[in-house]
Amino acid sequence: MNGLMIMLIAIVVLAAAYLLYGRWLAKTWGIDPEAKTPACEMEDGVDYVPADRGVVFGHQFASIAGAAAINGPIQAAVFGWLPVLLWCLLGGVFFGAVQDFSAMYASVKNKGHTIGFIIEMYVGKIGKKLFLAFCWLFSILVIAAFVDIVAGTFNGYEADGTLIAANASVATTSILFILAAVGLGFFLKYVSMPSGVNTAIAIALLIACVVVGLSLPIYQSTGFWHLFVFIYIFIASVVPAWALLQPRDYLNSYLLIVMILASVIGIIAYNPEMNLPVFTSFCVDGSYLFPTLFVTVACGAISGFHALISSGTASKQIKNERDMLPVSFGAMLLEVMLAVIALVTVGFLATGSTLPEGNPPQIFASAIAIFLTKLGIPESTSSTLILLAVSAFALTSLDSVARIGRLSFQEFFFDADTDTSHLSLLVRICSNKYFATALTLVLAYALAKIGYTNIWPLFGSANQLLGALSLVACAVFLKHTHRRGFMLWFPMVCMIAITFTALTQKIFTLSGDLLTAASTDFFGDCLQLVFAVLLLALGVVVAVMGIRRLTEPVDPSAGSCGESVKE
């Protein structure tokens, strides 16, 4: 089968999934277009900021469509293209899109609270504390992995000192994006213009940044860009959402969607062959198809990180409940399309069962650049632009996950009934957004020095486990508000089995390397082992508490608001 046929199958499946399954879910759970959403009811100008559907979709898609949607399918392709394709399509529709929609739905119906607060409301305070601790540790992992990816795409030097013009241009353009986003944020907030005018301004800024970036490359080392990105995400996580988060994601969403459209057109024009085998083996280099495939594909099928975005930031920007389906379910399906495109690129460049050399973003950019030559676009230019878009994927995810990590740490010290007027000194310090952000980023910086390739297996396992816990929380919410939630049960059980297995394997591998002195990075492996043990322990306890609550009978006299909190 060729790449064009794979892509066409994916488009048909995903379109049908949205029109049939997505709309059925919205009808089953209930959407009230007249309801006042948390963004409007609790508007504070910082986190609760109502925005148009296109702006929120831009934020959601730019945040969730991180480098994982490209990295995961390419790395998992060692098992062949068919297992990856099936998991992306089936997992993306029945696992990932359902999780994203249910997480946003539960949050909007509960004053825009995060999954952590929903667990407190429907499972208990202890469950909420443990879940927030899990989210905080997970955020550190994501930040560490994605910062290393971004710094690598900005790195202006080869190992021998040779200049890398494409990376340097990507760095300049990304900096200009940040500056343009700030200006656009103030414009959108204080100047009322038709949406068409706003779109035209955003596209003009985007083009200007790209043109200047290609002309004025900035050459700096990976170490410099590590520090730069950490300083940037510190600022991005504490300033009001309208000042940077919303406009930057709005700008980047155009770049990302254009990249996907260009990739689709390039595949249609080139009609690439899939040189990768349909299936290779159930065991490759000591890694078994189960659970490796499922945790490696990660965001291309289901990602717990998406639930944090859906309930942590995007739900606080939803202006009308009708926007929830396209923003959450729709954005996830578009990310699945990106994962399928990534699979086509690695299948095209592979030689038999051997994957092409280079990291996943380079593989992706190289293949798409070759496809676009059929349209007369120079390979060097398109490669730079695609690499820019990939970098934008990761950087916009960092904007959001740094804020999520900060919010998770802050929320850990509060309960629904906490008297905020009488807080201890320790709680006031820990709940301070500047302290919470700084602590999160310092730990992530230490972990980033290990390199994303070492962090990725742990990130994938933790990410999928977070997805399982989010499904548990949403299933409990649906049951205790007298809504049907049976469609979450099978994905929930599958993800628990997959992730518990993967984390247990990771713990045994790391422990064995440390005990036999086979570890090449003692500090890094120790840090990973600590994270793996903590994540598994927290995950087991939260899952058990949630499932126990899920199997309890529901008081038929209870209302659908679910206001009571279990101790």
Coordinates of C-alpha atoms in Angstrom, one line a residue:
M1 CA 0.0 0.0 0.0
N2 CA 1.3 3.5 -0.8
G3 CA 1.2 6.6 1.4
L4 CA -1.6 8.3 -0.5
M5 CA -4.0 5.4 0.1
I6 CA -3.1 5.3 3.8
M7 CA -3.8 9.0 4.1
L8 CA -7.1 8.8 2.3
I9 CA -8.3 6.0 4.5
A10 CA -7.4 8.1 7.6
I11 CA -9.3 11.1 6.2
V12 CA -12.4 9.1 5.7
V13 CA -12.3 7.4 9.1
L14 CA -11.6 10.6 11.0
A15 CA -14.3 12.6 9.2
A16 CA -16.9 9.8 9.8
A17 CA -15.8 9.6 13.5
Y18 CA -16.5 13.3 14.0
L19 CA -19.8 13.5 12.2
L20 CA -21.2 10.3 13.7
Y21 CA -19.5 9.3 16.9
G22 CA -18.6 12.8 18.1
R23 CA -22.0 14.3 17.5
W24 CA -23.6 11.2 19.2
L25 CA -21.5 11.8 22.3
A26 CA -22.5 15.4 22.4
K27 CA -26.2 14.5 22.1
T28 CA -25.9 11.7 24.7
W29 CA -24.2 13.8 27.4
G30 CA -26.1 17.0 26.6
I31 CA -25.0 20.4 25.3
D32 CA -26.8 23.6 26.4
P33 CA -26.0 26.5 24.1
E34 CA -27.8 28.9 26.4
A35 CA -25.8 28.0 29.5
K36 CA -23.4 30.5 30.9
T37 CA -19.9 28.9 30.7
P38 CA -17.2 29.3 33.4
A39 CA -15.2 31.6 31.1
C40 CA -18.1 34.1 31.1
E41 CA -19.3 33.5 34.6
M42 CA -15.9 33.7 36.3
E43 CA -13.9 35.9 33.9
D44 CA -10.8 37.2 35.7
G45 CA -8.6 38.3 32.8
V46 CA -5.9 35.8 33.7
D47 CA -7.0 32.2 33.4
Y48 CA -10.8 32.6 32.8
V49 CA -10.9 34.4 29.5
P50 CA -13.8 33.8 27.0
A51 CA -12.6 33.6 23.4
D52 CA -14.1 32.8 20.0
R53 CA -14.2 29.2 18.9
G54 CA -11.3 29.7 16.4
V55 CA -9.0 31.2 19.1
V56 CA -9.8 28.4 21.6
F57 CA -9.3 25.8 18.9
G58 CA -6.0 27.3 18.0
H59 CA -4.9 27.2 21.6
Q60 CA -6.1 23.6 22.1
F61 CA -4.6 22.2 18.9
A62 CA -1.3 24.1 19.2
S63 CA -1.0 22.9 22.7
I64 CA -1.9 19.2 22.3
A65 CA -0.2 18.7 18.9
G66 CA 3.3 18.7 20.3
A67 CA 6.3 16.9 19.0
A68 CA 4.9 13.7 20.4
A69 CA 2.5 13.3 17.5
I70 CA 5.5 13.2 15.2
N71 CA 8.0 11.5 17.4
G72 CA 5.8 8.7 18.6
P73 CA 4.6 7.2 15.4
I74 CA 8.0 7.4 13.8
Q75 CA 9.7 5.6 16.7
A76 CA 6.9 3.0 16.9
A77 CA 7.3 2.2 13.2
V78 CA 10.0 -0.4 14.1
F79 CA 7.0 -2.7 14.5
G80 CA 5.8 -2.0 10.9
W81 CA 3.3 0.6 9.6
L82 CA 0.1 -1.4 10.0
P83 CA 0.1 -1.7 13.9
V84 CA 0.9 2.0 14.2
L85 CA -1.9 3.0 11.7
L86 CA -4.5 0.8 13.4
W87 CA -3.6 2.2 16.9
C88 CA -3.6 5.8 15.6
L89 CA -7.1 5.5 14.0
L90 CA -8.8 3.2 16.5
G91 CA -7.1 4.6 19.6
G92 CA -7.4 8.2 18.4
V93 CA -11.2 7.9 17.9
F94 CA -12.4 5.6 20.7
F95 CA -9.7 6.5 23.3
G96 CA -8.1 9.8 22.7
A97 CA -10.9 12.0 21.2
V98 CA -13.4 10.6 23.8
Q99 CA -11.0 11.4 26.6
D100 CA -10.3 14.9 25.4
F101 CA -14.0 15.7 25.0
S102 CA -15.1 14.1 28.3
A103 CA -12.4 16.0 30.2
M104 CA -13.4 19.3 28.7
Y105 CA -17.1 18.5 29.2
A106 CA -16.6 17.6 32.8
S107 CA -14.6 20.7 33.4
V108 CA -17.0 23.1 31.8
K109 CA -19.9 21.6 33.7
N110 CA -17.9 22.1 37.0
K111 CA -16.9 25.8 36.8
G112 CA -13.8 25.2 34.7
H113 CA -12.1 23.2 37.4
T114 CA -9.3 20.8 36.4
I115 CA -9.5 17.0 36.5
G116 CA -7.9 17.2 39.9
F117 CA -10.8 19.2 41.4
I118 CA -13.3 16.9 39.6
I119 CA -11.6 13.9 41.4
E120 CA -12.0 15.8 44.7
M121 CA -15.7 16.4 44.0
Y122 CA -16.5 12.9 42.9
V123 CA -13.8 10.6 44.4
G124 CA -12.4 12.4 47.4
K125 CA -9.8 14.8 48.7
I126 CA -7.0 12.3 49.0
G127 CA -7.6 11.1 45.5
K128 CA -7.3 14.7 44.3
K129 CA -4.1 15.3 46.2
L130 CA -2.5 12.2 44.7
F131 CA -3.7 13.0 41.2
L132 CA -2.3 16.6 41.4
A133 CA 1.0 15.2 42.6
F134 CA 1.0 12.9 39.6
C135 CA 0.2 15.7 37.2
W136 CA 3.0 17.9 38.7
L137 CA 5.6 15.1 38.2
F138 CA 4.3 14.4 34.8
S139 CA 4.5 18.1 33.8
I140 CA 8.1 18.1 34.8
L141 CA 8.7 15.2 32.5
V142 CA 7.0 16.9 29.6
I143 CA 8.8 20.1 30.1
A144 CA 12.2 18.4 30.2
A145 CA 11.6 16.3 27.1
F146 CA 10.1 19.1 25.0
V147 CA 12.6 21.7 26.0
D148 CA 15.4 19.4 24.8
I149 CA 13.5 18.9 21.5
V150 CA 13.1 22.7 21.0
A151 CA 16.7 23.5 21.9
G152 CA 17.8 20.8 19.4
T153 CA 15.8 22.4 16.6
F154 CA 17.3 25.9 17.5
N155 CA 20.9 24.6 17.8
G156 CA 23.0 26.5 15.2
Y157 CA 26.1 24.2 15.3
E158 CA 27.0 20.7 14.2
A159 CA 29.3 18.7 16.5
D160 CA 32.3 19.8 14.4
G161 CA 31.3 23.5 14.5
T162 CA 29.6 23.7 11.1
L163 CA 26.8 26.2 11.0
I164 CA 23.2 24.9 10.6
A165 CA 21.3 27.7 8.8
A166 CA 17.9 26.1 8.9
N167 CA 18.0 25.7 12.7
A168 CA 19.2 29.3 13.2
S169 CA 16.4 30.6 11.0
V170 CA 13.9 28.6 13.0
A171 CA 15.2 30.2 16.2
T172 CA 14.9 33.7 14.9
T173 CA 11.4 33.1 13.6
S174 CA 10.3 31.5 16.9
I175 CA 11.5 34.6 18.8
L176 CA 9.7 36.9 16.4
F177 CA 6.5 34.8 16.9
I178 CA 6.7 35.4 20.6
L179 CA 7.1 39.2 20.2
A180 CA 4.3 39.3 17.5
A181 CA 2.0 37.3 19.8
V182 CA 2.3 39.8 22.6
G183 CA 1.4 42.7 20.3
L184 CA -1.5 40.7 18.8
G185 CA -2.7 39.8 22.3
F186 CA -3.0 43.5 23.3
F187 CA -4.6 44.3 19.9
L188 CA -7.3 41.6 20.3
K189 CA -8.1 42.6 23.9
Y190 CA -8.4 46.3 23.4
V191 CA -9.4 46.7 19.7
S192 CA -12.7 45.3 18.6
M193 CA -12.5 44.1 15.0
P194 CA -14.3 41.5 12.8
S195 CA -12.9 38.0 13.0
G196 CA -11.9 38.2 9.4
V197 CA -9.7 41.3 10.0
N198 CA -8.1 39.5 13.0
T199 CA -7.3 36.5 10.9
A200 CA -5.8 38.7 8.2
I201 CA -3.6 40.5 10.7
A202 CA -2.5 37.1 12.2
I203 CA -1.5 35.7 8.9
A204 CA 0.3 38.9 7.9
L205 CA 2.3 38.7 11.2
L206 CA 3.1 35.1 10.6
I207 CA 4.4 35.7 7.1
A208 CA 6.5 38.7 8.2
C209 CA 8.1 36.6 11.0
V210 CA 9.0 33.8 8.6
V211 CA 10.5 36.2 6.0
V212 CA 12.6 38.0 8.6
G213 CA 13.6 34.8 10.3
L214 CA 14.9 33.3 7.1
S215 CA 16.9 36.4 6.4
L216 CA 18.4 36.9 9.9
P217 CA 19.4 33.5 11.4
I218 CA 20.6 33.4 15.1
Y219 CA 23.5 31.0 15.8
Q220 CA 23.6 29.7 19.3
S221 CA 24.4 26.4 21.0
T222 CA 21.9 24.0 22.6
G223 CA 22.9 25.0 26.1
F224 CA 22.1 28.6 25.4
W225 CA 18.7 27.7 24.0
H226 CA 17.9 25.5 27.0
L227 CA 18.2 28.5 29.2
F228 CA 16.3 30.8 26.8
V229 CA 13.4 28.4 26.5
F230 CA 13.2 28.0 30.3
I231 CA 13.1 31.7 30.8
Y232 CA 10.5 32.1 28.2
I233 CA 8.1 29.4 29.6
F234 CA 8.5 30.9 33.1
I235 CA 7.2 34.2 31.8
A236 CA 4.5 32.5 29.6
S237 CA 3.1 30.5 32.6
V238 CA 2.6 33.5 34.9
V239 CA 1.3 36.3 32.5
P240 CA -2.4 36.5 31.7
A241 CA -3.6 34.1 29.1
W242 CA -4.7 36.9 26.7
A243 CA -1.3 38.5 26.7
L244 CA 0.7 35.5 25.3
L245 CA -0.9 32.1 25.6
Q246 CA -4.0 32.8 23.5
P247 CA -2.4 35.0 20.7
R248 CA 0.7 32.8 20.4
D249 CA -1.4 29.7 20.0
Y250 CA -3.7 31.5 17.6
L251 CA -0.7 32.5 15.4
N252 CA 0.9 29.1 15.5
S253 CA -2.3 27.3 14.8
Y254 CA -2.3 28.8 11.3
L255 CA 1.3 27.7 10.8
L256 CA 0.5 24.2 12.0
I257 CA -2.6 23.8 9.9
V258 CA -0.9 25.1 6.8
M259 CA 1.9 22.6 7.5
I260 CA -0.6 19.7 7.7
L261 CA -2.4 20.9 4.5
A262 CA 1.0 21.3 2.7
S263 CA 1.9 17.8 3.8
V264 CA -1.4 16.3 2.6
I265 CA -1.0 18.1 -0.8
G266 CA 2.7 16.9 -1.0
I267 CA 1.7 13.3 -0.4
I268 CA -1.1 13.5 -3.0
A269 CA 1.4 15.0 -5.5
Y270 CA 4.2 12.6 -4.8
N271 CA 2.3 9.5 -4.0
P272 CA 5.1 8.0 -1.9
E273 CA 5.6 4.3 -1.5
M274 CA 5.7 2.7 1.9
N275 CA 9.2 1.1 2.0
L276 CA 8.6 0.0 5.6
P277 CA 7.2 -3.5 6.1
V278 CA 3.5 -3.9 7.0
F279 CA 4.6 -5.8 10.1
T280 CA 8.1 -6.7 11.4
S281 CA 7.9 -8.6 14.6
F282 CA 6.3 -8.8 18.0
C283 CA 9.7 -8.2 19.6
V284 CA 12.2 -5.6 18.3
D285 CA 15.5 -5.1 20.1
G286 CA 14.1 -6.5 23.3
S287 CA 11.0 -4.4 23.3
Y288 CA 7.6 -6.2 22.9
L289 CA 4.7 -4.9 20.8
F290 CA 2.7 -4.8 24.0
P291 CA 3.0 -2.4 25.7
T292 CA 5.8 -0.6 23.8
L293 CA 3.8 0.3 20.7
F294 CA 1.0 1.9 22.7
V295 CA 3.1 4.1 25.0
T296 CA 5.5 5.1 22.2
V297 CA 2.8 6.4 19.8
A298 CA 1.5 8.5 22.7
C299 CA -0.2 11.6 21.6
G300 CA -0.9 10.2 18.1
A301 CA -3.7 8.0 19.7
I302 CA -4.3 9.1 23.3
S303 CA -2.5 11.4 25.7
G304 CA -3.3 12.2 29.3
F305 CA -1.6 15.6 28.7
H306 CA -4.6 16.5 26.5
A307 CA -6.9 16.1 29.4
L308 CA -4.9 18.6 31.4
I309 CA -5.2 21.1 28.5
S310 CA -8.9 20.4 28.0
S311 CA -9.7 20.9 31.7
G312 CA -6.8 23.2 32.7
T313 CA -6.7 26.0 30.2
A314 CA -9.1 25.5 27.2
S315 CA -12.2 24.9 29.3
K316 CA -11.6 28.3 30.9
Q317 CA -11.8 29.9 27.5
I318 CA -15.0 28.2 26.1
K319 CA -17.6 30.9 25.3
N320 CA -20.4 28.5 24.3
E321 CA -20.9 24.9 25.1
R322 CA -21.4 24.1 21.4
D323 CA -17.7 24.9 21.0
M324 CA -16.6 22.0 23.1
L325 CA -17.0 19.3 20.5
P326 CA -15.0 20.9 17.7
V327 CA -12.3 22.3 20.1
S328 CA -11.6 19.0 21.9
F329 CA -12.9 16.1 19.8
G330 CA -12.1 17.9 16.5
A331 CA -8.6 19.0 17.6
M332 CA -7.7 15.4 18.6
L333 CA -8.8 14.0 15.3
L334 CA -6.6 16.6 13.5
E335 CA -3.7 15.5 15.6
V336 CA -4.3 11.8 14.6
M337 CA -4.1 13.0 11.0
L338 CA -0.7 14.5 11.8
A339 CA 0.4 11.2 13.3
V340 CA -0.6 9.4 10.1
I341 CA 1.3 11.8 8.0
A342 CA 4.4 11.2 10.3
L343 CA 3.9 7.5 9.7
V344 CA 3.9 8.0 5.9
T345 CA 7.1 10.0 6.1
V346 CA 9.1 7.4 8.0
G347 CA 7.6 4.6 5.8
F348 CA 8.8 6.5 2.7
L349 CA 12.4 7.1 4.0
A350 CA 12.8 3.6 5.6
T351 CA 15.0 0.9 4.1
G352 CA 13.2 -2.3 4.8
S353 CA 12.8 -2.7 8.5
T354 CA 15.6 -0.1 9.2
L355 CA 14.3 3.3 10.1
P356 CA 16.1 6.4 8.5
E357 CA 18.9 8.2 10.3
G358 CA 18.2 11.4 12.3
N359 CA 15.8 12.4 15.0
P360 CA 12.0 12.2 14.2
P361 CA 11.6 16.0 13.5
Q362 CA 14.4 15.8 10.9
I363 CA 12.9 12.7 9.4
F364 CA 9.5 14.3 9.1
A365 CA 10.9 17.6 7.7
S366 CA 13.1 15.8 5.2
A367 CA 10.3 13.6 3.8
I368 CA 7.8 16.4 3.5
A369 CA 10.4 18.6 1.8
I370 CA 10.9 15.9 -0.8
F371 CA 7.2 15.5 -1.4
L372 CA 6.8 19.3 -1.9
T373 CA 9.5 19.4 -4.6
K374 CA 6.7 18.0 -6.9
L375 CA 5.0 21.4 -6.4
G376 CA 8.2 23.2 -7.4
I377 CA 9.1 24.3 -3.9
P378 CA 12.9 24.1 -3.2
E379 CA 13.7 21.3 -0.8
S380 CA 15.9 23.6 1.4
T381 CA 13.1 26.2 1.9
S382 CA 10.4 23.7 2.6
S383 CA 12.6 21.7 5.0
T384 CA 13.3 24.9 7.0
L385 CA 9.6 25.8 7.1
I386 CA 8.5 22.3 8.2
L387 CA 11.2 22.2 10.9
L388 CA 9.9 25.6 12.1
A389 CA 6.4 24.2 12.4
V390 CA 7.6 21.1 14.3
S391 CA 9.5 23.4 16.7
A392 CA 6.3 25.5 17.0
F393 CA 4.4 22.3 18.0
A394 CA 6.8 21.7 20.9
L395 CA 7.1 25.3 22.0
T396 CA 3.4 25.9 22.2
S397 CA 2.9 22.7 24.2
L398 CA 5.6 24.1 26.6
D399 CA 3.6 27.3 27.0
S400 CA 0.6 25.3 28.3
V401 CA 2.3 22.5 30.2
A402 CA 4.3 25.0 32.3
R403 CA 1.1 26.7 33.3
I404 CA -0.5 23.3 34.0
G405 CA 2.4 22.3 36.2
R406 CA 2.2 25.5 38.1
L407 CA -1.6 25.2 38.5
S408 CA -1.3 21.5 39.7
F409 CA 1.3 22.5 42.3
Q410 CA -0.8 25.4 43.5
E411 CA -4.0 23.4 43.6
F412 CA -2.3 20.7 45.7
F413 CA -2.5 23.0 48.7
F414 CA -6.2 23.9 48.3
D415 CA -9.5 22.0 48.8
A416 CA -12.9 23.0 47.7
D417 CA -13.7 24.2 51.2
T418 CA -10.3 25.9 52.0
D419 CA -10.6 29.3 53.6
T420 CA -8.2 31.4 51.5
S421 CA -8.3 34.3 54.0
H422 CA -6.5 32.2 56.7
L423 CA -3.5 30.4 55.1
S424 CA -0.3 29.4 56.8
L425 CA 3.0 30.9 55.6
L426 CA 4.0 27.7 54.0
V427 CA 0.8 27.4 52.0
R428 CA 1.0 31.1 50.9
I429 CA 4.6 30.5 49.6
C430 CA 3.8 27.2 47.9
S431 CA 0.6 28.5 46.3
N432 CA 2.4 31.6 45.0
K433 CA 2.5 31.3 41.2
Y434 CA 6.1 32.5 40.9
F435 CA 7.4 30.0 43.4
A436 CA 5.4 27.2 42.0
T437 CA 6.6 27.9 38.5
A438 CA 10.2 28.3 39.5
L439 CA 10.3 25.1 41.4
T440 CA 8.7 23.2 38.6
L441 CA 11.1 24.5 36.0
V442 CA 14.3 24.0 38.1
L443 CA 13.5 20.3 38.5
A444 CA 12.6 20.1 34.7
Y445 CA 15.9 21.8 33.9
A446 CA 17.9 19.2 35.8
L447 CA 16.0 16.4 34.0
A448 CA 16.4 18.0 30.6
K449 CA 20.1 17.5 30.8
I450 CA 19.5 13.7 30.4
G451 CA 18.2 14.3 26.8
Y452 CA 14.7 13.6 25.4
T453 CA 15.7 10.2 24.0
N454 CA 16.3 8.9 27.5
I455 CA 13.2 10.6 29.0
W456 CA 10.8 9.5 26.2
P457 CA 9.9 6.0 27.3
L458 CA 9.1 7.2 30.8
F459 CA 7.2 10.2 29.4
G460 CA 5.1 7.9 27.2
S461 CA 4.2 5.6 30.0
A462 CA 3.3 8.4 32.4
N463 CA 1.4 10.2 29.7
Q464 CA -0.8 7.2 29.0
L465 CA -1.3 6.5 32.7
L466 CA -2.5 10.0 33.1
G467 CA -4.9 9.3 30.3
A468 CA -6.2 6.3 32.1
L469 CA -6.7 8.2 35.3
S470 CA -8.5 11.0 33.4
L471 CA -10.9 8.4 31.9
V472 CA -11.5 7.1 35.4
A473 CA -12.3 10.6 36.7
C474 CA -14.6 11.4 33.8
A475 CA -16.4 8.0 34.0
V476 CA -17.1 8.7 37.7
F477 CA -18.4 12.2 36.9
L478 CA -20.7 10.9 34.2
K479 CA -22.1 8.2 36.4
H480 CA -22.7 10.4 39.4
T481 CA -24.4 13.1 37.3
H482 CA -26.7 10.4 35.8
R483 CA -25.1 10.5 32.3
R484 CA -24.1 7.5 30.3
G485 CA -20.4 6.8 30.5
F486 CA -20.1 3.2 29.3
M487 CA -18.0 4.3 26.3
L488 CA -15.2 5.2 28.7
W489 CA -14.9 1.9 30.5
F490 CA -13.1 -0.2 27.8
P491 CA -10.5 2.5 27.0
M492 CA -10.0 3.0 30.8
V493 CA -9.3 -0.7 31.5
C494 CA -7.0 -1.0 28.4
M495 CA -4.9 2.0 29.3
I496 CA -4.5 0.9 33.0
A497 CA -3.2 -2.5 31.8
I498 CA -0.9 -0.9 29.2
T499 CA 0.6 1.7 31.4
F500 CA 1.0 -0.3 34.6
T501 CA 2.9 -2.9 32.5
A502 CA 5.1 -0.3 30.8
L503 CA 6.0 1.5 34.1
T504 CA 6.8 -1.8 35.8
Q505 CA 9.1 -2.8 33.0
K506 CA 10.8 0.5 33.1
I507 CA 11.4 0.2 36.8
F508 CA 12.9 -3.2 36.5
T509 CA 15.2 -2.1 33.6
L510 CA 16.5 1.0 35.4
S511 CA 17.0 -1.0 38.7
G512 CA 18.9 -3.7 36.8
D513 CA 21.2 -1.2 35.1
L514 CA 21.9 0.5 38.4
L515 CA 22.5 -2.7 40.3
T516 CA 24.8 -4.2 37.7
A517 CA 26.7 -1.0 37.1
A518 CA 25.5 -1.1 33.4
S519 CA 24.2 2.4 33.6
T520 CA 26.0 5.0 31.5
D521 CA 24.3 7.9 33.3
F522 CA 24.0 7.1 37.0
F523 CA 22.4 10.4 38.0
G524 CA 20.0 10.4 35.1
D525 CA 18.9 6.8 35.7
C526 CA 18.5 7.4 39.4
L527 CA 16.3 10.4 38.7
Q528 CA 14.2 8.5 36.2
L529 CA 13.8 5.6 38.6
V530 CA 12.6 7.9 41.3
F531 CA 10.1 9.4 38.9
A532 CA 8.9 6.0 37.6
V533 CA 8.3 4.6 41.1
L534 CA 6.5 7.7 42.3
L535 CA 4.3 7.8 39.2
L536 CA 3.4 4.1 39.4
A537 CA 2.6 4.3 43.1
L538 CA 0.5 7.4 42.7
G539 CA -1.2 6.0 39.6
V540 CA -2.1 2.7 41.3
V541 CA -3.7 4.4 44.4
V542 CA -5.7 7.0 42.3
A543 CA -6.9 4.3 39.9
V544 CA -8.0 2.0 42.8
M545 CA -9.8 4.8 44.5
G546 CA -11.5 5.9 41.3
I547 CA -12.6 2.5 40.2
R548 CA -14.0 1.7 43.7
R549 CA -16.0 4.9 43.5
L550 CA -17.1 4.1 40.0
T551 CA -18.5 0.7 41.1
E552 CA -20.4 2.1 44.0
P553 CA -24.2 2.5 43.6
V554 CA -25.4 6.0 42.9
D555 CA -28.1 7.6 45.1
P556 CA -31.0 8.0 42.7
S557 CA -32.2 11.0 44.7
A558 CA -28.9 12.9 44.2
G559 CA -29.0 15.7 41.6
S560 CA -26.9 16.0 38.6
C561 CA -24.7 18.7 39.9
G562 CA -22.6 16.5 42.1
E563 CA -21.7 19.1 44.6
S564 CA -21.0 16.8 47.5
V565 CA -17.4 16.0 48.3
K566 CA -16.4 12.6 49.7
E567 CA -13.9 12.6 52.5

